[in-house]
Structures are given as structure tokens and as C-alpha cells.
Coordinates of C-alpha atoms and ligand atoms in Angstrom, one line a residue:
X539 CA 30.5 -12.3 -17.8
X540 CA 31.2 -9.0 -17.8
X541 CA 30.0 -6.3 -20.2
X542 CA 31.2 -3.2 -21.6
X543 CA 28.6 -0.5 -22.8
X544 CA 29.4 2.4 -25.0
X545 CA 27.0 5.2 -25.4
X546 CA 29.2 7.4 -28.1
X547 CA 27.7 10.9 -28.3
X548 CA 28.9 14.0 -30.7
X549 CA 31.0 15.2 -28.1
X550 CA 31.0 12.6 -25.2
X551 CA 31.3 8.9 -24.5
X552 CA 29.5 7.3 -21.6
X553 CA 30.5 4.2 -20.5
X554 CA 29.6 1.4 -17.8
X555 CA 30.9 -2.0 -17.1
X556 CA 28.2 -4.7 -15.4
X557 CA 29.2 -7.9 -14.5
X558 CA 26.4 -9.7 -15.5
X559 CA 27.5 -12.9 -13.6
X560 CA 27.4 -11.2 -10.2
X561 CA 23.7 -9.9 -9.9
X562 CA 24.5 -7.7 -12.8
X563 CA 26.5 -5.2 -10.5
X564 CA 28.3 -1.8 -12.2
X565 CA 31.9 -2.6 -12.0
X566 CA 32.8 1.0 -12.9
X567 CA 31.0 4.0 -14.6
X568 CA 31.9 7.1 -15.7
X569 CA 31.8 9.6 -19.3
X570 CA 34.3 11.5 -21.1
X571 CA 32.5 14.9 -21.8
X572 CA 33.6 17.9 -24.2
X573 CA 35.7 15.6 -26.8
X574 CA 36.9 17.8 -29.6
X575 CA 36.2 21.3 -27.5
X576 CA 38.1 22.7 -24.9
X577 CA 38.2 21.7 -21.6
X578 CA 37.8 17.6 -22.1
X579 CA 37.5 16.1 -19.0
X580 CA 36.6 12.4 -17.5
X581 CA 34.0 11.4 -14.8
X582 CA 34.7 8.4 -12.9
X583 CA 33.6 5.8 -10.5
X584 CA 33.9 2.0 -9.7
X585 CA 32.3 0.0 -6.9
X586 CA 34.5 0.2 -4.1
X587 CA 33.7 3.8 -3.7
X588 CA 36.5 5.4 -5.6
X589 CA 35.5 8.5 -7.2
X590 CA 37.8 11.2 -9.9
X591 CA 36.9 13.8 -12.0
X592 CA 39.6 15.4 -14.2
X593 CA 41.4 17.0 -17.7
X594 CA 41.7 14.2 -20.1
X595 CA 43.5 14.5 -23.5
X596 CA 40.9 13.0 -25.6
X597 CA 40.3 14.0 -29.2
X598 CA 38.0 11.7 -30.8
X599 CA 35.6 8.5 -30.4
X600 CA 39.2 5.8 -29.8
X601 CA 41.1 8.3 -27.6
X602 CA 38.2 8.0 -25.5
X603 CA 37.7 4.0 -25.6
X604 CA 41.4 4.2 -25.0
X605 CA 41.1 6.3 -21.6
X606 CA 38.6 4.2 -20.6
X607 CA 40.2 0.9 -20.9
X608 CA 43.5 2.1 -18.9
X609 CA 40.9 3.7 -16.5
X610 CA 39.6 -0.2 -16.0
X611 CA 42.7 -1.5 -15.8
X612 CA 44.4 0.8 -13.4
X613 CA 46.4 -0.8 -10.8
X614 CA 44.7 1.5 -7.9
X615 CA 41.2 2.4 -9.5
X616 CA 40.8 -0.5 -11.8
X617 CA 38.2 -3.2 -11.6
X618 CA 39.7 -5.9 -14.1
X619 CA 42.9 -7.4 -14.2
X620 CA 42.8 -7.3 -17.9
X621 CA 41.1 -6.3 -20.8
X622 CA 40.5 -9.7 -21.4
X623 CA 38.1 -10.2 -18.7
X624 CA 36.0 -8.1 -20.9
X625 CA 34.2 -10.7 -22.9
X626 CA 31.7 -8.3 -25.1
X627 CA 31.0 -4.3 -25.6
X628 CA 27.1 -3.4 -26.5
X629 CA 26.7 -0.3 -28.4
X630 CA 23.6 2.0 -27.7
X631 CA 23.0 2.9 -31.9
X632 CA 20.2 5.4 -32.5
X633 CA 19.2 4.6 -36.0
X634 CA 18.9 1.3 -37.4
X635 CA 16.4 1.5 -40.4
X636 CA 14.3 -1.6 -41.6
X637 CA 16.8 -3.8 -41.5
X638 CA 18.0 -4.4 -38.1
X639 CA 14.7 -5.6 -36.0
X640 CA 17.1 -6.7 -32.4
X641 CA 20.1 -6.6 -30.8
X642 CA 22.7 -7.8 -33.5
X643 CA 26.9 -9.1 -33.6
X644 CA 28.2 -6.2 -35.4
X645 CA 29.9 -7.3 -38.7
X646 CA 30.6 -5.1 -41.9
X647 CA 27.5 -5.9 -43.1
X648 CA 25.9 -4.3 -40.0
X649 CA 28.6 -1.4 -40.2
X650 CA 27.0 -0.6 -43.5
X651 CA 23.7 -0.5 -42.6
X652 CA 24.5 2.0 -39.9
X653 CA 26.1 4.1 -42.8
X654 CA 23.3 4.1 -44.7
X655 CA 21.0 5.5 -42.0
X656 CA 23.7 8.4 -41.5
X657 CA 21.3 10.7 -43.1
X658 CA 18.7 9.9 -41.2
X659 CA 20.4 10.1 -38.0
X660 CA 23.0 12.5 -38.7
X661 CA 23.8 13.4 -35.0
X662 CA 24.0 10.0 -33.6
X663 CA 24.9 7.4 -36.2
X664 CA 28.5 8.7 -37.4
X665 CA 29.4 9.1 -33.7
X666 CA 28.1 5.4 -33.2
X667 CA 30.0 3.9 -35.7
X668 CA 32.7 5.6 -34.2
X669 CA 32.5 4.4 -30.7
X670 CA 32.6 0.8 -32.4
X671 CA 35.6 1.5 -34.5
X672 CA 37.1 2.6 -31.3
X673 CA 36.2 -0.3 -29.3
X674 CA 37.2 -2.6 -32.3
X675 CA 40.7 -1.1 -32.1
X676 CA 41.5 -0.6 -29.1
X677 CA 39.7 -3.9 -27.7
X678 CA 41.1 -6.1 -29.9
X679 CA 39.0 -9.4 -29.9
X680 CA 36.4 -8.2 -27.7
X681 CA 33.2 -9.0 -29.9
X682 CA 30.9 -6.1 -30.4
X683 CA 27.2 -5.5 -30.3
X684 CA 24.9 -3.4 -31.7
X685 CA 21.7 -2.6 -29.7
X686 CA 19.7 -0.2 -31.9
X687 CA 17.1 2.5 -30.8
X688 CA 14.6 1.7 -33.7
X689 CA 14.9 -2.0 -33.1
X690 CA 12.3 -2.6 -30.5
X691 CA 9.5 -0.9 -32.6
X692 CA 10.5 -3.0 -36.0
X693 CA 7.2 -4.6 -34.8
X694 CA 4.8 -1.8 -35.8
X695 CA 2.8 -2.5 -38.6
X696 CA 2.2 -0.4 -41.8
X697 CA -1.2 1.3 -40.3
X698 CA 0.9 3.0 -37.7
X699 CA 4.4 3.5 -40.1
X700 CA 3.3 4.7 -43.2
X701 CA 3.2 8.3 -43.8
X702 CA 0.5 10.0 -45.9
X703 CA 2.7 10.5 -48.6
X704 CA 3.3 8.9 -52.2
X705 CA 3.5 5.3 -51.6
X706 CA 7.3 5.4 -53.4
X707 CA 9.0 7.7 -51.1
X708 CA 8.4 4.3 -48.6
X709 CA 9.2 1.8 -51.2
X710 CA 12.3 3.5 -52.8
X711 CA 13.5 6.0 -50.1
X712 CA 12.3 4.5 -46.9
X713 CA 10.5 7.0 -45.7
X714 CA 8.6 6.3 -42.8
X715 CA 7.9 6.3 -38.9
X716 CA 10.8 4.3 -36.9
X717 CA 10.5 5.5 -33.8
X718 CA 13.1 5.4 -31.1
X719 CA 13.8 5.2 -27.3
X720 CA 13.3 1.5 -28.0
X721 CA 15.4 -0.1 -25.7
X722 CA 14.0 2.0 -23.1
X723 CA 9.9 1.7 -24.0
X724 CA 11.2 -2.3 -24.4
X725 CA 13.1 -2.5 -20.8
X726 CA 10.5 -0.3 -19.0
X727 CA 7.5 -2.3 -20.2
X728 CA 8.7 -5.3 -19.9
X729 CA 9.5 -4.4 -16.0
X730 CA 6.1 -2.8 -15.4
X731 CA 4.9 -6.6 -16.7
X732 CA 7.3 -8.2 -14.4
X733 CA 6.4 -6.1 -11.4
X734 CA 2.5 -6.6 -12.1
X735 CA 3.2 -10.6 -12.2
X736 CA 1.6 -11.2 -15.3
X737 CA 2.9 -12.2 -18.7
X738 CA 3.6 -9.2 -21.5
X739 CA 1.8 -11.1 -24.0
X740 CA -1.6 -10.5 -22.2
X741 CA -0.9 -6.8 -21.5
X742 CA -2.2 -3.2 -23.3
X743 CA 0.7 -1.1 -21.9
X744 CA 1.3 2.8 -22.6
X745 CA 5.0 3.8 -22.0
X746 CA 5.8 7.8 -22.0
X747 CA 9.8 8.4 -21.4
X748 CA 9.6 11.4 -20.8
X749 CA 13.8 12.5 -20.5
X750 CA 14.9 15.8 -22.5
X751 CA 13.7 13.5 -25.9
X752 CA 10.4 12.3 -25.2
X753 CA 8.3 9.9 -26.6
X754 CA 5.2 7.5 -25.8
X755 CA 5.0 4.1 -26.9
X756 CA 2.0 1.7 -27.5
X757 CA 2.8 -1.9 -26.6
X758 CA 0.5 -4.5 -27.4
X759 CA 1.4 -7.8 -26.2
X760 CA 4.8 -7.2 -25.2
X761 CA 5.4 -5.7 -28.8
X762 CA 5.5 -1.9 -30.0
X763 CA 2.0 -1.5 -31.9
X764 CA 2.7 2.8 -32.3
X765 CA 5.1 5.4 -31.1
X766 CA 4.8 8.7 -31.4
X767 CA 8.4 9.8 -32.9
X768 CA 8.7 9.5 -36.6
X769 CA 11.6 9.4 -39.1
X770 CA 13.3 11.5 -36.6
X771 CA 13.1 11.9 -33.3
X772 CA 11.4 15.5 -33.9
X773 CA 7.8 13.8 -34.2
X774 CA 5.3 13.7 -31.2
X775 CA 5.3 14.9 -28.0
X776 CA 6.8 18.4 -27.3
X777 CA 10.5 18.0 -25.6
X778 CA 12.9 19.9 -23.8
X779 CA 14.2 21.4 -27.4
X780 CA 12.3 20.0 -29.8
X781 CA 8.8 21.0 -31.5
X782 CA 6.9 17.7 -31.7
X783 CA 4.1 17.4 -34.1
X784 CA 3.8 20.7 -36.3
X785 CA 1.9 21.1 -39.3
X786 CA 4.5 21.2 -42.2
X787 CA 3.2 23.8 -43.5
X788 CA 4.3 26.2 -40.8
X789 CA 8.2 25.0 -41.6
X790 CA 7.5 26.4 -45.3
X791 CA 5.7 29.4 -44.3
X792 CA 8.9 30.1 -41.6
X793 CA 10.6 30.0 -44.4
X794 CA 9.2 32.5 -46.9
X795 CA 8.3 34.8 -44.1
X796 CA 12.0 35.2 -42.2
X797 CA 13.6 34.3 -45.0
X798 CA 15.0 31.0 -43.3
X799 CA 17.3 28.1 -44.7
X800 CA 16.6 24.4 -44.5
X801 CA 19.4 23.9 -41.6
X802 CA 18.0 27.1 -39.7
X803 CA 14.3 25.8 -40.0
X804 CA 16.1 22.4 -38.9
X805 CA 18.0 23.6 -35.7
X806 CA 14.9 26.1 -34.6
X807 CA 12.5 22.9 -34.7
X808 CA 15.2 20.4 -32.7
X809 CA 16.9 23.1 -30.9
X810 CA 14.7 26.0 -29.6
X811 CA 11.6 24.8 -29.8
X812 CA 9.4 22.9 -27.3
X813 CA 9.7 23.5 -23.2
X814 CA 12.5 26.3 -24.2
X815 CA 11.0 28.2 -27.1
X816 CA 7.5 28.1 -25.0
X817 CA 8.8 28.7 -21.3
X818 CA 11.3 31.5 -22.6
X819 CA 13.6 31.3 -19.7
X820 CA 16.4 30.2 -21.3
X821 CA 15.9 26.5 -20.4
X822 CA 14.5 23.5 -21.3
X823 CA 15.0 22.0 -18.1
X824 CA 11.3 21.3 -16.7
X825 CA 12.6 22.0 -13.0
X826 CA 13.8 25.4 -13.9
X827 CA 10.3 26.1 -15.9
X828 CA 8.3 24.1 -13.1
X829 CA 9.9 26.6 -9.9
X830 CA 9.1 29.6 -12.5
X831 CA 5.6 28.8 -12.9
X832 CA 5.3 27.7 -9.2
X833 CA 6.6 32.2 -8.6
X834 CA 3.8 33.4 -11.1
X835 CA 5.4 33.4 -14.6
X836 CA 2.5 32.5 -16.2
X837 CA 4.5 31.6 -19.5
X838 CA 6.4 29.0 -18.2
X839 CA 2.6 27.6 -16.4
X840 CA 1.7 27.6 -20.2
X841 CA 4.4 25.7 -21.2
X842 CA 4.2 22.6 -18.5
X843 CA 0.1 23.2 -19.4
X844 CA 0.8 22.2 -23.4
X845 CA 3.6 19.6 -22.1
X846 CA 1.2 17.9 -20.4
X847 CA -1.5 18.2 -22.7
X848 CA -0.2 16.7 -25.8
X849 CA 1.3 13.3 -23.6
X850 CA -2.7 13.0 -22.2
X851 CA -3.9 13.5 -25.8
X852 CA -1.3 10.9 -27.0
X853 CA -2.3 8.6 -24.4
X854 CA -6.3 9.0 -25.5
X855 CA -5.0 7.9 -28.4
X856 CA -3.2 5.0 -27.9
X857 CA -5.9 3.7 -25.6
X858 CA -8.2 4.0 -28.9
X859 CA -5.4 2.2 -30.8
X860 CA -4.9 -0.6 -28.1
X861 CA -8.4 -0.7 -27.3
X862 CA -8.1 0.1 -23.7
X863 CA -5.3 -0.1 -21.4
X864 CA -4.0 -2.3 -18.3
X865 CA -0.6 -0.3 -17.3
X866 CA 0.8 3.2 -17.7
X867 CA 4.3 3.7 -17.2
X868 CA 6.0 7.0 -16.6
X869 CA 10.0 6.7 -17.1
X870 CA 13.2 8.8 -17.6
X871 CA 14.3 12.4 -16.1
X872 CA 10.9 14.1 -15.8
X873 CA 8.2 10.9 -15.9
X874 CA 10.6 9.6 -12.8
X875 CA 11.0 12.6 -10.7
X876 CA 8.1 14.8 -11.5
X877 CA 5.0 14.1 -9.3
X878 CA 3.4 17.8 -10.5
X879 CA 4.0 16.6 -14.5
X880 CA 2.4 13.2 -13.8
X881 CA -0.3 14.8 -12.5
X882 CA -1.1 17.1 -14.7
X883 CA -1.2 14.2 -17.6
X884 CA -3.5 12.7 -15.8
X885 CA -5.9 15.6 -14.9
X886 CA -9.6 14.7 -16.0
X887 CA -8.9 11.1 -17.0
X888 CA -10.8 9.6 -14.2
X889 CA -13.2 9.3 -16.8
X890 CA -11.4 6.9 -18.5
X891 CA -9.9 4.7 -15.3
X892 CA -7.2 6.7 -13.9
X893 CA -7.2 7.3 -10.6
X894 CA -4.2 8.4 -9.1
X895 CA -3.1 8.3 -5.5
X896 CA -2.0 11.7 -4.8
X897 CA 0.3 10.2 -1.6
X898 CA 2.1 7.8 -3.7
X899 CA 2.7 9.8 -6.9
X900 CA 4.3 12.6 -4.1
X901 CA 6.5 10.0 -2.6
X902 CA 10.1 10.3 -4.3
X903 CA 12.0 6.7 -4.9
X904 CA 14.0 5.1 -7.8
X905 CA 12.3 2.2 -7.0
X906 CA 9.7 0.8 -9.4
X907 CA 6.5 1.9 -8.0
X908 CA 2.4 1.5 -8.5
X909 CA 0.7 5.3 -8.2
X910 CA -2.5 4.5 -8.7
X911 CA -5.3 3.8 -6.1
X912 CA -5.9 0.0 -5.5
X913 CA -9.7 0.8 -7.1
X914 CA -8.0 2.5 -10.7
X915 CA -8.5 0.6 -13.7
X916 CA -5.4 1.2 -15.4
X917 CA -3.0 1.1 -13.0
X918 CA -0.3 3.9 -13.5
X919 CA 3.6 3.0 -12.6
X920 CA 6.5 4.6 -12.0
X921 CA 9.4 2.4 -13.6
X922 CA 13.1 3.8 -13.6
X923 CA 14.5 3.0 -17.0
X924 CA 18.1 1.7 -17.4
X925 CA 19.0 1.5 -20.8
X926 CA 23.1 1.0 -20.1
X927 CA 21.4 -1.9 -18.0
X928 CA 19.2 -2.5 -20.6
X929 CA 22.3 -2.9 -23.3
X930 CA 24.2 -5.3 -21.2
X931 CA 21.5 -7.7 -20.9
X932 CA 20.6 -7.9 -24.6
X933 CA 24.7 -8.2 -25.4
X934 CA 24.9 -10.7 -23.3
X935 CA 22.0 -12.4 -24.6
X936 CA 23.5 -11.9 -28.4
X937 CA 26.2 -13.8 -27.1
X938 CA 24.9 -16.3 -25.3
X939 CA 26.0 -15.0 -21.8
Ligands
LIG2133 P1 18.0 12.4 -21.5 O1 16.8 12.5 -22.3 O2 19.0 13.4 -21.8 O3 18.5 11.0 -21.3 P2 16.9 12.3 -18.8 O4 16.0 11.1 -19.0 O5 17.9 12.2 -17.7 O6 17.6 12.9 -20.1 O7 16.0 13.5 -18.4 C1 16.5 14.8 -18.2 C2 15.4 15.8 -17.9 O8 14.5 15.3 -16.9 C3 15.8 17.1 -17.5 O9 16.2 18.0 -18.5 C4 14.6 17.6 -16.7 O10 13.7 18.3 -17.7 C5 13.9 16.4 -16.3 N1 14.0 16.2 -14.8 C6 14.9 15.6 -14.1 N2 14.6 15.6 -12.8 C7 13.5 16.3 -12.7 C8 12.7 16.7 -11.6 N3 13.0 16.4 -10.3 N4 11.6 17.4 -11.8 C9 11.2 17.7 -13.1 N5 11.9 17.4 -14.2 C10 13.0 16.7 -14.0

């Protein structure tokens, strides 16, 4: 059976083919980046070792799903005969709302869900619904699925979701925590399970992806119980960008005092806050801060302190929540590759059952790995998350593959 995933961005389109029938191998992957800016261009690579990178004419979401498919189909750099061999396309969509609670067959009815959560999600959502428009077009037949972001903590129960506010701004407007990375805190704990040989259902598990978005994720049972982003991804942790928890009064006070707009107060909170606005180095990429602190710029050794500070503090939390703990999973870009980050989390927690096994949290692998000593009593992992992966195997799943 052979999949097609589309991750449709504001100004890119990343896309992999798996077939899921042969050990689930990539076919082909690649992205189309800088749609609807100059200089568009395509990244490519299949299997059998062939490799391209190159100026594409690509304007919007169905240009791109139309590159892609001749890409696939190409008589030298191809992997299918036909398009037909293509037998469903899973969607990565941010923003889901209440209703959608798994992976779904997308219909109109699902299509107008999505719209509604436009305001909510207004960078993902609209470019979502028009990688599916794309793929509905251009794929003609090919049944689409929709594997939402919010969908794998539809579990969490009102203690966790509601916010302190006016009980009808939930009831009438929806306001609430939804949370999101869910197909990655879903795939990654249900791995570390896997890996540990016993059943999800018996398991306290903390996940922290910890990628340029970051957020941690209490699963209780196999099921998210709390996660720390909110009605937006903004909520939690601080990111690469983005603030994290703030107290909303501050936003107000920004306001009155530089004389600030809702949009500016918007893009200074998602997009120079966090690592960036605290490092001041011009990026929020933690290896640039991490060699800057490791040469005595004691701003940027400030910034990975309070980065690591507020995931420990998170994770004291959720251990209260869960009740204790089994598993800790680090996962994405910085919980995968960064041994100093993991342990600094984990600095002082011996207290609480971490013990971590300096050797094997320096070794460097994409393999899913335990880093804990055998004598820790939460054991702490290392699991490489795949969400494209991760998308396949629940459209498959949708459709009975
Ligand atoms: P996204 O959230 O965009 O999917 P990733 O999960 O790929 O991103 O994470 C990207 C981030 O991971 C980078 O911006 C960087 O901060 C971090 N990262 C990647 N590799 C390393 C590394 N070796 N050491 C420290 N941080 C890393």
C-alpha cells in the first residue's frame, strides 16, 4: 500500500511516499521550499540513491502537489509507474478543535471544521486545507486523510483544559487548552512503550519534543492526561521563538508602555521571544546559543539555564499530575541531538529517580535508546520521532491498509 504524506506549510510543502507494504520503506522524499517568494526551489530524493535539488515554478499549495506527482512519476527519477499506485495521501493538519478526536477520511464536513479552526490556527490551517485541495485535484481519486495535531490529546479532561476564565468563553467560543505535537507525543510514547516491552496502558510516561516548537506531554495510560501548549502553540515551555507561559498581564502592560498593537504584541511573543529574544545572538537555534555559551557569553548560558529550567519544572509537574513516573522520553531536533540540554533538565532530579548515565546520554545515534543507569527509577529515553512516519501508519489505518 503505498502512502502519500503532505505536510503543507505557509511557504513550503514537504512530502514523502512510504510503502507501507514493504517494511514501510520511503519511496521518495523531498520539499518544495520558498512558494510564493523568490527563488522557489525543490529538494529531492528516492531510494535508489538519486538525489536533485533545483528552481521550480511553483506558485501555490496545487502547483506544488503537481511538481511532486510528475517528480514520482518521472520515467528516470520516479518510483511509481502511476499515480494510481498511490492508494491514499495523509495530511499532517495543525488545528483540529473539539471535534475531530483521530485520524479522519477527509469529507466536506471535515473541510469545514478545519475552516472553522482558521482563527485559531491562522498560520497552519488555511495552508492545510490547501495542500488537500491540491491533492484532491491533482490526485484525482486518491482518498485523503486528515491526521490532526490536537487529535491525540482530545483525551485530556476538563481539570487540565479548562482555562480560568468565564465558564462561557468555553461553552460558546471554545476557548480552551488543545494542545499540539500530538501525533508526535502519540508516536514517541507509544515507541518508548514498545521498546520497554510493556503495554501503554500500564505506563506514566512524560514526553518533551523539544524541536524549534516545544512542548511536554503527560500520558497516562497510553492517553494524553496534560500538555503544556494551550489554545496556541505559544503556551508552555520556552521555544526557539516563542515566549511560553507569560503572565498576561505583561502582553497589556507591553502595550500601554511601547505603545504596541495586538499583531506586534502577537509576532514579538511567537517570533522573538524565547531562545532568540533571551540568547540575543540572532538565533534561535540552540547549537548556535549552546557553542556561544560554551566561549563565555554568559547571555546565551542564561538562556539554555531558563530553557532547561522551565522543561524540569514542567516535568515536576506532570509527575505530580501522573503520580509518579515510569519513562521519560526526550524527542525532536534538540531532545534527540542534545546530550548538554538533556542534562541540564535533569540536573538535581536524582532526588526524584533520575539517574542518568552520563556515557550513554553522550553517545550520538538515531536509534531509540535507554540513557538512564540500569539502577534509575524512571528510566529516561531517547526516541527519534517520525511524524511523516507517523502519518502514514494512521492513513493507512483510516483506510484499512
Ligand atoms: P521543528 O520543530 O522545526 O520540526 P526540529 O524538531 O527538527 O524542528 O528541531 C530543530 C531544532 O533542534 C533546531 O532549531 C535546534 O535548535 C535543535 N537542534 C538540532 N540539532 C541539534 C544539536 N545537535 N544540538 C542542539 N540542538 C539541536
Amino acid at each position: 500500500m503505498i502512502i502519500l504524506v503532505i505536510n503543507a506549510g505557509s511557504s513550503s510543502v514537504k512530502f514523502t511516499l512510504f510503502d507501507m507494504l514493504d517494511n514501510k520503506k520511503v519511496l521518495a522524499t523531498g520539499l518544495i521550499e520558498r512558494i510564493g517568494i523568490d527563488g522557489t526551489s525543490m529538494k529531492y530524493s528516492n531510494w535508489k540513491g538519486d538525489k536533485s535539488q533545483g528552481p521550480v515554478d511553483v506558485k501555490n499549495a496545487k502547483d506544488a502537489v503537481k511538481v511532486i506527482s510528475e517528480r514520482l512519476v518521472d520515467p528516470k527519477t520516479g518510483v511509481v509507474g502511476s499515480l494510481s499506485e498511490i492508494k491514499g495521501a495523509g495530511h499532517r493538519i495543525v488545528h483540529g478543535g473539539e471535534k475531530v478526536n483521530k485520524p479522519v477520511l477527509v469529507t466536506d464536513e471535515v473541510k469545514s471544521i478545519l475552516k472553522d479552526c482558521f482563527s485559531m490556527s491562522p498560520l497552519h490551517n488555511p495552508h492545510n486545507l490547501a495542500g488537500i485541495e491540491a491533492a484532491e485535484e491533482v490526485l484525482k481519486g486518491v482518498p485523503n486523510v486528515g491526521v490532526f495535531d490536537t487529535a491525540f490529546h482530545s483525551t485530556m479532561p476538563p481539570r487540565t483544559f479548562l482555562y480560568g476564565i468565564p465558564y462561557e468563553l468555553y461553552s460558546e467560543d471554545k476557548i480552551r487548552r488543545y494542545g499540539f505535537h500530538g501525533t508526535s507525543h502519540a508516536y514517541v510514547s507509544k515507541a518508548a512503550a514498545a521498546f520497554d516491552g510493556r503495554p501503554p496502558e500500564s505506563l506514566k510516561i512524560i514526553t518533551a519534543h523539544l524541536g524549534n516548537g516545544a512542548s511536554i506531554t503527560a500520558v497516562k495510560g497510553g492517553r494524553s492526561y496534560d500538555t503544556s501548549m494551550g489554545l496556541t502553540p505559544l503556551e508552555g515551555v520556552i521555544m526557539g521563538t516563542r515566549s511560553g507561559d507569560i503572565d498576561p498581564a505583561v502582553i497589556f502592560h507591553i502595550m500601554k508602555i511601547k505603545g504596541l498593537g495586538y499583531q506586534d504584541v502577537d509576532n514579538l511573543l511567537n517570533k522573538k521571544s524565547g531562545v532568540l529574544g533571551l540568547a540575543g545572538i540572532g538565533s534561535s537555534d540552540l547549537r548556535d546559543v549552546e557553542e556561544a555559551a560554551n566561549k563565555g557569553n554568559e547571555k546565551c548560558a542564561q538562556a539554555l539555564d531558563i530553557y532547561a529550567y522551565r522543561i524540569r519544572k514542567y516535568i515536576g509537574a506532570y509527575m505530580a499530575s501522573l503520580g509518579g513516573l515510569d519513562i521519560l522520553v526526550f524527542t525532536a531536533g534538540a531532545g534527540e541531538n542534545s546530550s548538554t540540554l538533556r542534562a541540564n533538565v535533569l540536573e538535581g532530579m536524582e532526588g526524584l529517580g533520575f539517574k542518568l548515565d552520563k556515557a550513554k546520554n553522550d553517545v550520538r545515534s538515531s536509534d531509540i535508546r535507554v540513557i538512564s543507569t540500569d539502577d534509575s527509577k524512571v528510566k529516561v529515553m531517547v526516541v527519534p520521532t517520525n511524524e511523516e512516519l507517523a502519518i502514514a501508519e494512521f492513513t493507512a489505518e483510516v483506510l484499512g491498509g
